[in-house]
Tab-separated table of C-alpha atoms in Angstrom:
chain	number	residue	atom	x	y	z
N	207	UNK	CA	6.223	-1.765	-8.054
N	208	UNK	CA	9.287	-1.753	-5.931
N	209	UNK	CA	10.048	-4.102	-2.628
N	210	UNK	CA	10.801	-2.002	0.839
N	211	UNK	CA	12.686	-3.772	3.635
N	212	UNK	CA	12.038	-3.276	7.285
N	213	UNK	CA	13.108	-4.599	10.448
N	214	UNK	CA	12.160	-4.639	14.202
N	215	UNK	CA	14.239	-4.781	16.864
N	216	UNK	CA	17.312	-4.782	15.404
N	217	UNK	CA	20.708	-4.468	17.624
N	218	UNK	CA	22.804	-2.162	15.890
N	219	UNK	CA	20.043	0.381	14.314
N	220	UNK	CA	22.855	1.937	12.106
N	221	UNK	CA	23.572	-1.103	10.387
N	222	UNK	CA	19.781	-0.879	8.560
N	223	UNK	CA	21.464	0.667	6.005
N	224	UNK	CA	24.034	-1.924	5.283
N	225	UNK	CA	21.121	-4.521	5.919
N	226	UNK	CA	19.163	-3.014	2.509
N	227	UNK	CA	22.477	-2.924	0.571
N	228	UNK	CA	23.342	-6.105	1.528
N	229	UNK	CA	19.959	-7.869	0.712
N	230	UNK	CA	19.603	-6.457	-2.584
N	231	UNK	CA	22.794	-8.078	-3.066
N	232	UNK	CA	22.119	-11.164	-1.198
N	233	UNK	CA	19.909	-14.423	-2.175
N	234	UNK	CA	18.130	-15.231	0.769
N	235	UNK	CA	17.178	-13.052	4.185
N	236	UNK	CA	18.090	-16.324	5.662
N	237	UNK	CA	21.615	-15.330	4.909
N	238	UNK	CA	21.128	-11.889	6.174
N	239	UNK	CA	20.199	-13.609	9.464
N	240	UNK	CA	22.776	-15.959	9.897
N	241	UNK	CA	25.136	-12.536	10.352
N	242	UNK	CA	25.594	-11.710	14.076
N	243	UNK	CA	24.886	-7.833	13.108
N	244	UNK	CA	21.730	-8.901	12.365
N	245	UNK	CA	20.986	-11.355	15.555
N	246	UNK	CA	17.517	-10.399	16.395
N	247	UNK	CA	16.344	-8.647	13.580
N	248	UNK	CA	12.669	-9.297	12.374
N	249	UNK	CA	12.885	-9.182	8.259
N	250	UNK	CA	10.116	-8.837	5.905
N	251	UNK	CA	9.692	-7.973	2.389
N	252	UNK	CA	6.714	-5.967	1.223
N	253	UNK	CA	5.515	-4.775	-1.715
N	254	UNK	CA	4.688	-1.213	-2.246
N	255	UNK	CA	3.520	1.119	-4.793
N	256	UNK	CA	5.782	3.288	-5.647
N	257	UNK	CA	4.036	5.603	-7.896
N	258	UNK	CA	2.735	8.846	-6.829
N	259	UNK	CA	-0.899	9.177	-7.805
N	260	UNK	CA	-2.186	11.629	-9.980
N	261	UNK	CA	-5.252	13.442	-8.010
N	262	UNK	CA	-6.317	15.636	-10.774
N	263	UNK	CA	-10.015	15.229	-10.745
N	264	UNK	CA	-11.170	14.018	-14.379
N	265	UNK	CA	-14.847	13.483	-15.955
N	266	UNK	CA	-16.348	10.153	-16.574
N	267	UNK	CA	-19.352	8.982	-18.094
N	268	UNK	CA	-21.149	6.646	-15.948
N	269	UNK	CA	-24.335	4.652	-16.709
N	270	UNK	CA	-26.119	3.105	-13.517
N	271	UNK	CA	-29.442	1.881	-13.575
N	272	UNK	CA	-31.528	4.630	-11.933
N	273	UNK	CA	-32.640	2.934	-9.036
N	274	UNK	CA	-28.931	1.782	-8.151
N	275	UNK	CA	-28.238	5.644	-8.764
N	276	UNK	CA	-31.033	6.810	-6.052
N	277	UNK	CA	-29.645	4.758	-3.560
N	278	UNK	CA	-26.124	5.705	-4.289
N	279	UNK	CA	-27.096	9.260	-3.730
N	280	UNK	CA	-29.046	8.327	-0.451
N	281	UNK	CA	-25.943	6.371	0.894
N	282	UNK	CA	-23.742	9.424	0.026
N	283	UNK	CA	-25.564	11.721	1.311
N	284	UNK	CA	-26.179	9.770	5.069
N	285	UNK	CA	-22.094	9.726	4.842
N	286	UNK	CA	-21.880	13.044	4.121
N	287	UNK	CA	-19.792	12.471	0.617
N	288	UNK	CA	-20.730	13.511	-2.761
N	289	UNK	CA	-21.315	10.851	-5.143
N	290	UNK	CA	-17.763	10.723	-7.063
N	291	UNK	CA	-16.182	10.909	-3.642
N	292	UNK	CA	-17.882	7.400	-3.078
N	293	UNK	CA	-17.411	5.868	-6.232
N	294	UNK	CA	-13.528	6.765	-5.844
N	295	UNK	CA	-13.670	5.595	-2.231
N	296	UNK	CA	-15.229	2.395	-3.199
N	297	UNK	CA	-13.416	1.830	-6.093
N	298	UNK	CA	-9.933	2.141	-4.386
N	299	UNK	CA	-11.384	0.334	-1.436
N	300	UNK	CA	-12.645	-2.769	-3.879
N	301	UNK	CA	-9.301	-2.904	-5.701
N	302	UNK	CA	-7.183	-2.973	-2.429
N	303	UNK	CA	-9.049	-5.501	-1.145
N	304	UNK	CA	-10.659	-7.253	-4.181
């Protein structure tokens, strides 16, 4: 996991670069702000995932109880998806938003 930095608004757009530097530097945004560069500048630290995902498909072995399995397949198919193409979906979905 890495933290990105971005701003809004800022005054002087070419001092963004300075602005990273300088926070990874710095202990507090607050001190960031206090610097008339960076008068109006909307800071935020977010944290981002910084490793590129492997989409190689790979088989699993599964076991559903059949009736959950039926109406897997009838949900996937009303969507259009195959089943895996759910299951991904879902799981991704459910672990971004637990």
């Amino acid at each position: 996991m890495g933290l990105g930095l971005f701003y809004r608004h800022c005054r002087n757009r070419r001092a963004v670069l300075p602005a990273v530097r300088a926070a990874l530097i710095c202990s507090t945004i607050e001190d960031l702000t206090k610097q008339d560069e960076y008068a109006g500048a909307i800071w935020a630290i977010v944290e981002i995932d910084d490793e590129e995902p492997d989409r190689t498909p790979e088989r699993i072995n599964v076991s559903l109880p059949r009736f959950v399995l039926r109406k897997l397949d009838r949900f996937a198919e009303k969507r259009r998806e195959t089943r895996s193409g759910l299951l991904a979906r879902a799981a991704v979905e459910l672990m971004a938003h637990g």
